[in-house]
Amino acid sequence: MRALLAEDAKEDELSRRDAALEALGLCSNEELVEGAPLSSGEAEILEYVRSKVPPTDMAELDEYWVLRLVRGGQTTPQRFEEAVATFGRVARWRRELSKHRLDDEFEARMREFATRCVRSVVGGEDLYGHVVWVEQLLDVQMMTEGPRGEMLLARGRLTEGIERFKRAVASRLGVMRYKQIYVLDLAPLSVGPLLGSSDVRAAVEDLISFGSKYYPEGTFRIFIVNAPLVFRSAYAILSPLINPTTREKIRILGPNFLDVMRASGIPTESVPELVGGQHPGREVLDLVLTPKNNPPRGGSFSEMLEDERVSLFTPPPPDEDPRATLFHPPPPDDDLSPVSSTQQRLVRYLGPHRFHPNPRRLTTVGVNVVWTAAFVADGEIAIARSALGHAHHWPQVALTHTMGSSSAV
């Protein structure tokens, strides 16, 4: 009975959201197929992947990851081999991450990274259930301090916090959602270190490519906000070179961006106060370091993920902190099926985007300055380097595109 009541509540909530989406002229939750069963073409790719990727690697990836990865790069001629490479790369990363122990020294270093270098805050969600993730670039010069691998591992831990939070939010609605709304706020960024230090630029490029390599196909919409006029001008020149499917996901906006987000199905109440919204926000750092989300000393990250799988679709008590729901045990009378039957719970949506741009730098001709201008999250796209020369001599730019290697923070 309790489970039935929970399902009714989820249906009521989705109906309310669908009414709001209809008023905005947007598709409904039912038309969104983020978790729909694989199409025949996708199933063919998955069958090929399973014939090529070792079972030990496939075992690292649950249904979320399989769905997410198999839908990337569907438009490229090399999609079969690219899918094999992506599955293997992500699986190896997750295996390595599971071996890493969270000790006090690393936690202190990660806290320093998250407070000095990239501030990362999560807010509410859009009308589809996609979490709103906001980041600000602060002291990018810090990226050159200490081992580069340690910085990327810290980034991985923070991203895992987002991944678990997305699953917890989706479980409340009883839907499959593995994408987020990503907002990059350029207001605090100083371009001085980017212009003056090749080491800083190299570190930023590593950070940019990290998400696309190990957390691809994770972004539903991208908003680069408080963008300077010069950046918006450069993007206007580069945007015709970007695949239309990808370009449609990106909005480069000045300070008046909340209205655009609201028209895209993202209530102002879901946007963190950090960038002018009305949601108090939570530091992503807290999603990693709270005792409920942190495995016991000596425990592995894979053990924590096993705990997560058990309770993935367990609705939390109404007054419980969302961070706690990741490990909330199912009530005794809960008849929700285990996560292994996720495919039966998937909801249809508008259809996956299937394009991944390449992270290789934009090659430029006749430039005085190469400016690393903006980058976005979790394996979707980067407009990472735009060349600004004399006003009368704009660069010629060439882009190459491959799946699974897109630049992202």
XYZ file of C-alpha atoms in Angstrom:
409
model
C 0.000 0.000 0.000
C 2.781 2.395 0.901
C 4.450 1.816 -2.450
C 1.157 2.416 -4.289
C 0.667 5.708 -2.473
C 4.206 6.703 -3.396
C 3.543 5.885 -7.056
C 0.343 7.958 -7.018
C 2.260 10.896 -5.568
C 4.871 10.584 -8.301
C 2.207 10.547 -11.003
C 0.554 13.634 -9.512
C 3.883 15.449 -9.425
C 4.660 14.544 -13.034
C 1.179 15.695 -14.093
C 1.730 19.033 -12.388
C 5.072 19.436 -14.122
C 3.630 18.434 -17.488
C 0.990 21.152 -17.162
C 3.744 23.705 -16.563
C 5.703 22.356 -19.539
C 2.644 22.600 -21.781
C 2.167 26.223 -20.759
C 5.753 26.877 -21.877
C 5.245 25.053 -25.170
C 7.703 22.307 -24.201
C 7.373 18.545 -24.557
C 6.015 16.509 -21.660
C 7.890 14.154 -19.377
C 6.262 11.248 -21.194
C 7.837 12.411 -24.456
C 11.281 12.426 -22.890
C 12.974 9.094 -23.579
C 16.110 9.447 -21.484
C 15.484 6.012 -20.046
C 13.517 4.410 -22.858
C 14.444 0.880 -23.887
C 17.164 0.750 -26.484
C 16.201 1.170 -30.106
C 17.141 -1.569 -32.551
C 20.144 0.455 -33.697
C 21.277 1.063 -30.132
C 20.793 -2.599 -29.241
C 22.997 -3.514 -32.196
C 25.745 -1.248 -30.903
C 25.437 -2.689 -27.398
C 25.665 -6.238 -28.742
C 28.838 -5.284 -30.596
C 30.270 -3.615 -27.487
C 29.623 -6.714 -25.388
C 31.430 -8.841 -27.960
C 34.513 -6.624 -27.751
C 34.692 -5.264 -24.189
C 35.917 -7.730 -21.522
C 33.208 -8.901 -19.091
C 35.270 -7.520 -16.206
C 34.924 -4.054 -17.734
C 31.214 -4.428 -18.470
C 30.678 -5.449 -14.841
C 31.792 -1.961 -13.775
C 28.806 -0.362 -15.568
C 25.210 -0.607 -14.381
C 22.117 0.083 -16.512
C 22.486 3.821 -16.100
C 25.942 3.783 -17.605
C 25.060 1.304 -20.348
C 22.110 3.419 -21.490
C 24.125 6.584 -21.239
C 27.155 5.372 -23.154
C 25.437 3.405 -25.895
C 23.476 6.491 -26.943
C 26.517 8.641 -27.577
C 27.913 9.260 -31.027
C 25.078 7.628 -32.938
C 25.628 9.844 -35.974
C 29.308 9.082 -36.536
C 30.426 6.487 -39.098
C 32.850 5.011 -36.543
C 30.154 4.684 -33.870
C 30.740 0.971 -33.189
C 34.465 1.253 -32.507
C 34.034 4.557 -30.701
C 31.436 2.972 -28.427
C 33.860 0.149 -27.590
C 36.575 2.670 -26.733
C 34.210 4.748 -24.591
C 32.864 1.753 -22.657
C 36.386 0.531 -21.950
C 37.688 3.932 -20.918
C 34.827 4.674 -18.518
C 34.941 1.163 -17.034
C 38.678 1.394 -16.376
C 38.236 4.778 -14.723
C 35.518 3.461 -12.444
C 37.671 0.500 -11.476
C 40.590 2.769 -10.618
C 38.326 5.100 -8.679
C 37.042 2.172 -6.605
C 40.610 1.436 -5.490
C 41.170 4.930 -4.155
C 40.829 5.430 -0.409
C 39.436 8.638 1.022
C 41.989 9.676 3.640
C 42.103 12.920 5.606
C 44.931 14.381 3.533
C 43.096 13.869 0.257
C 39.842 15.227 1.664
C 41.681 18.375 2.763
C 43.177 18.763 -0.703
C 39.802 18.196 -2.344
C 38.212 20.800 -0.084
C 40.909 23.269 -1.103
C 40.262 22.527 -4.778
C 36.495 22.964 -4.366
C 36.758 26.239 -2.451
C 39.686 27.938 -4.176
C 39.621 26.662 -7.738
C 36.099 25.705 -8.873
C 33.082 26.413 -6.719
C 30.393 23.843 -7.415
C 26.798 24.166 -6.156
C 23.677 22.126 -6.842
C 20.201 23.647 -6.718
C 16.774 22.226 -7.473
C 15.696 20.655 -10.733
C 13.993 21.520 -13.984
C 10.467 20.370 -14.806
C 11.873 17.111 -16.184
C 13.804 16.244 -13.028
C 17.264 17.302 -14.223
C 19.381 18.666 -11.385
C 20.627 22.252 -11.779
C 24.404 22.311 -11.295
C 26.165 25.684 -11.108
C 29.913 26.258 -11.200
C 32.157 29.292 -10.925
C 35.811 29.334 -11.922
C 37.854 31.049 -9.243
C 41.634 30.667 -8.887
C 42.498 28.667 -11.993
C 46.198 29.125 -11.242
C 45.762 26.677 -8.368
C 45.386 23.932 -10.969
C 49.151 24.012 -11.450
C 49.827 23.363 -7.750
C 50.465 19.753 -6.836
C 50.218 16.626 -8.986
C 47.865 16.932 -11.947
C 46.440 13.478 -11.287
C 45.413 14.500 -7.788
C 43.469 17.466 -9.150
C 41.635 15.233 -11.611
C 40.881 12.678 -8.914
C 39.389 15.439 -6.771
C 37.306 16.464 -9.759
C 36.183 12.871 -10.143
C 35.050 12.684 -6.530
C 33.011 15.860 -6.913
C 31.452 14.553 -10.112
C 30.529 11.309 -8.361
C 28.674 13.405 -5.797
C 26.632 14.945 -8.616
C 26.001 11.536 -10.186
C 24.622 10.094 -6.951
C 22.529 13.186 -6.308
C 20.964 12.942 -9.784
C 19.974 9.356 -9.093
C 18.429 10.251 -5.750
C 16.349 13.035 -7.304
C 15.229 10.792 -10.175
C 14.190 8.069 -7.749
C 11.760 10.477 -6.144
C 9.970 10.940 -9.431
C 10.266 7.283 -10.394
C 11.967 8.200 -13.671
C 15.306 7.639 -15.326
C 17.366 10.823 -15.427
C 21.131 10.773 -15.871
C 21.574 14.277 -17.290
C 21.846 17.625 -15.583
C 21.334 21.286 -16.325
C 24.796 22.830 -16.247
C 25.349 26.516 -15.563
C 28.832 28.001 -15.849
C 29.064 31.471 -14.317
C 31.929 33.462 -15.827
C 31.489 36.483 -13.552
C 34.312 35.625 -11.089
C 36.791 34.463 -13.743
C 39.955 36.453 -14.387
C 41.450 35.678 -17.784
C 44.887 36.987 -16.764
C 46.334 33.596 -15.739
C 44.893 31.989 -18.870
C 46.545 34.575 -21.071
C 49.843 34.614 -19.221
C 50.649 31.000 -18.349
C 50.891 28.015 -20.662
C 50.949 25.749 -17.583
C 47.591 27.122 -16.457
C 46.137 26.679 -19.932
C 47.388 23.081 -20.062
C 45.904 22.332 -16.630
C 42.581 23.862 -17.639
C 42.566 21.787 -20.822
C 43.128 18.621 -18.776
C 40.241 19.531 -16.511
C 38.063 20.356 -19.504
C 38.671 17.006 -21.180
C 38.221 15.011 -17.963
C 34.427 15.076 -17.886
C 34.067 14.178 -21.527
C 36.373 11.206 -21.184
C 34.942 9.678 -18.039
C 31.431 11.166 -17.595
C 30.116 11.618 -21.149
C 26.509 12.126 -22.218
C 25.542 13.789 -18.945
C 24.274 17.258 -19.854
C 20.755 18.159 -20.969
C 21.163 21.942 -21.274
C 24.173 24.236 -20.962
C 23.999 27.864 -19.875
C 27.155 29.970 -19.878
C 26.067 33.061 -17.979
C 27.470 36.499 -17.205
C 29.534 36.056 -20.348
C 31.469 39.175 -21.391
C 30.401 40.797 -24.641
C 33.703 39.896 -26.287
C 33.100 36.221 -25.551
C 29.557 36.348 -26.867
C 30.880 37.959 -30.043
C 33.508 35.249 -30.469
C 30.929 32.524 -29.891
C 28.612 34.057 -32.481
C 31.403 33.608 -35.023
C 32.222 30.042 -33.967
C 28.685 28.741 -33.475
C 27.928 28.033 -37.169
C 30.751 25.486 -37.086
C 29.131 23.494 -34.266
C 26.776 20.624 -34.984
C 23.182 21.969 -34.842
C 22.078 19.311 -32.337
C 24.837 20.338 -29.964
C 24.456 24.046 -30.644
C 20.801 23.881 -29.661
C 21.789 22.801 -26.153
C 23.979 25.827 -25.461
C 22.956 29.299 -24.394
C 25.591 32.017 -24.057
C 23.976 34.723 -21.961
C 24.732 37.985 -20.226
C 23.425 38.938 -16.778
C 19.717 38.629 -17.721
C 19.677 34.854 -18.019
C 17.004 33.799 -15.525
C 14.154 34.579 -17.931
C 15.734 32.375 -20.604
C 16.172 29.538 -18.132
C 12.574 29.873 -16.946
C 11.342 29.637 -20.547
C 13.409 26.448 -20.879
C 11.528 24.760 -18.040
C 13.886 25.703 -15.208
C 12.023 27.562 -12.437
C 13.898 30.397 -10.761
C 13.166 28.578 -7.502
C 15.489 25.800 -8.705
C 18.410 28.086 -9.606
C 20.926 28.577 -6.761
C 21.119 31.966 -5.072
C 24.812 31.929 -5.998
C 23.841 33.168 -9.475
C 20.700 35.104 -8.584
C 18.112 32.335 -8.267
C 15.942 31.505 -5.280
C 17.280 28.089 -4.265
C 19.622 28.158 -1.243
C 21.858 25.631 -2.978
C 24.103 22.920 -1.605
C 27.840 22.730 -2.039
C 28.670 19.704 -4.169
C 31.563 19.215 -1.771
C 29.003 18.306 0.899
C 27.606 15.550 -1.294
C 31.024 13.913 -1.164
C 32.178 14.581 2.374
C 29.077 14.086 4.524
C 29.251 10.944 6.694
C 26.221 9.440 4.947
C 27.939 9.692 1.572
C 31.450 8.847 2.711
C 32.350 5.144 2.992
C 34.103 3.966 6.157
C 37.851 4.455 6.261
C 39.398 1.669 4.251
C 36.157 1.072 2.330
C 36.125 1.375 -1.421
C 34.047 3.562 -3.665
C 32.607 0.498 -5.378
C 31.215 -0.648 -2.022
C 29.460 2.683 -1.701
C 27.975 2.265 -5.164
C 26.706 -1.192 -4.220
C 24.848 0.373 -1.292
C 23.417 2.945 -3.675
C 22.084 0.357 -6.097
C 20.076 -1.373 -3.390
C 17.986 1.680 -2.558
C 18.001 3.536 -5.845
C 14.240 3.707 -6.248
C 13.307 3.993 -2.586
C 11.279 7.170 -1.995
C 12.614 9.114 1.025
C 10.515 10.338 3.911
C 9.144 13.832 3.072
C 11.244 15.583 5.707
C 14.525 13.857 4.977
C 17.557 15.638 3.556
C 18.009 14.523 -0.097
C 21.639 13.713 0.604
C 20.548 11.034 3.050
C 18.260 9.306 0.551
C 21.196 7.821 -1.302
C 21.498 5.187 1.406
C 17.986 5.215 2.823
C 16.990 1.550 3.396
C 13.752 0.365 1.773
C 10.819 0.058 4.199
C 9.772 -3.559 4.924
C 6.494 -3.281 2.969
C 8.057 -1.603 -0.049
C 7.377 -3.715 -3.140
C 9.449 -1.625 -5.521
C 11.465 -3.902 -7.759
C 15.254 -3.947 -7.459
C 17.411 -1.733 -9.602
C 18.229 -4.660 -11.878
C 14.760 -4.181 -13.385
C 15.407 -0.536 -14.157
C 14.500 -1.099 -17.797
C 10.886 -1.697 -16.771
C 10.765 1.712 -15.077
C 12.198 3.807 -17.855
C 10.195 6.738 -19.105
C 10.084 7.999 -22.665
C 11.432 11.429 -23.500
C 12.351 13.565 -26.422
C 15.226 11.392 -27.492
C 18.931 11.471 -26.790
C 21.262 13.886 -28.458
C 23.868 11.877 -30.260
C 26.757 14.134 -30.961
C 30.070 14.582 -29.233
C 32.499 17.236 -30.400
C 36.216 16.642 -30.241
C 38.273 18.308 -27.515
C 41.133 19.164 -29.821
C 41.956 22.823 -29.763
C 40.434 25.030 -32.394
C 43.189 25.790 -34.891
C 43.473 29.462 -35.648
C 45.051 31.609 -38.331
C 46.236 35.197 -37.913
C 45.693 35.524 -34.166
C 47.469 37.570 -31.552
C 45.918 35.902 -28.507
C 44.409 32.477 -27.860
C 41.855 32.787 -25.091
C 40.485 29.819 -23.220
C 37.048 31.298 -22.957
C 34.516 28.907 -21.493
C 33.934 25.271 -20.854
C 31.042 23.115 -19.769
C 30.287 20.052 -17.714
C 30.217 16.321 -17.843
C 31.127 15.182 -21.259
C 29.030 17.181 -23.616
C 30.807 20.036 -25.343
C 33.479 22.684 -25.028
C 33.740 26.045 -26.599
C 37.081 26.033 -24.931
C 39.423 28.103 -27.036
C 38.388 31.060 -29.115
C 40.952 33.176 -30.872
C 40.721 36.927 -30.594
C 42.902 38.875 -32.979
C 42.657 42.350 -34.433
C 39.055 43.475 -34.903
C 39.518 43.411 -38.673
C 41.208 40.002 -38.747
C 39.022 37.279 -37.220
C 40.507 33.785 -37.087
C 39.644 30.991 -39.415
C 38.654 28.022 -37.302
C 38.565 24.305 -38.053
C 36.683 21.801 -35.903
C 36.860 18.041 -35.923
C 34.273 15.890 -34.183
C 34.560 12.481 -32.573
C 32.442 10.666 -30.025
C 33.414 10.299 -26.416
C 36.202 12.871 -26.420
C 34.299 16.103 -26.057
C 35.761 18.791 -23.854
C 34.026 19.393 -20.588
C 34.603 20.526 -17.085
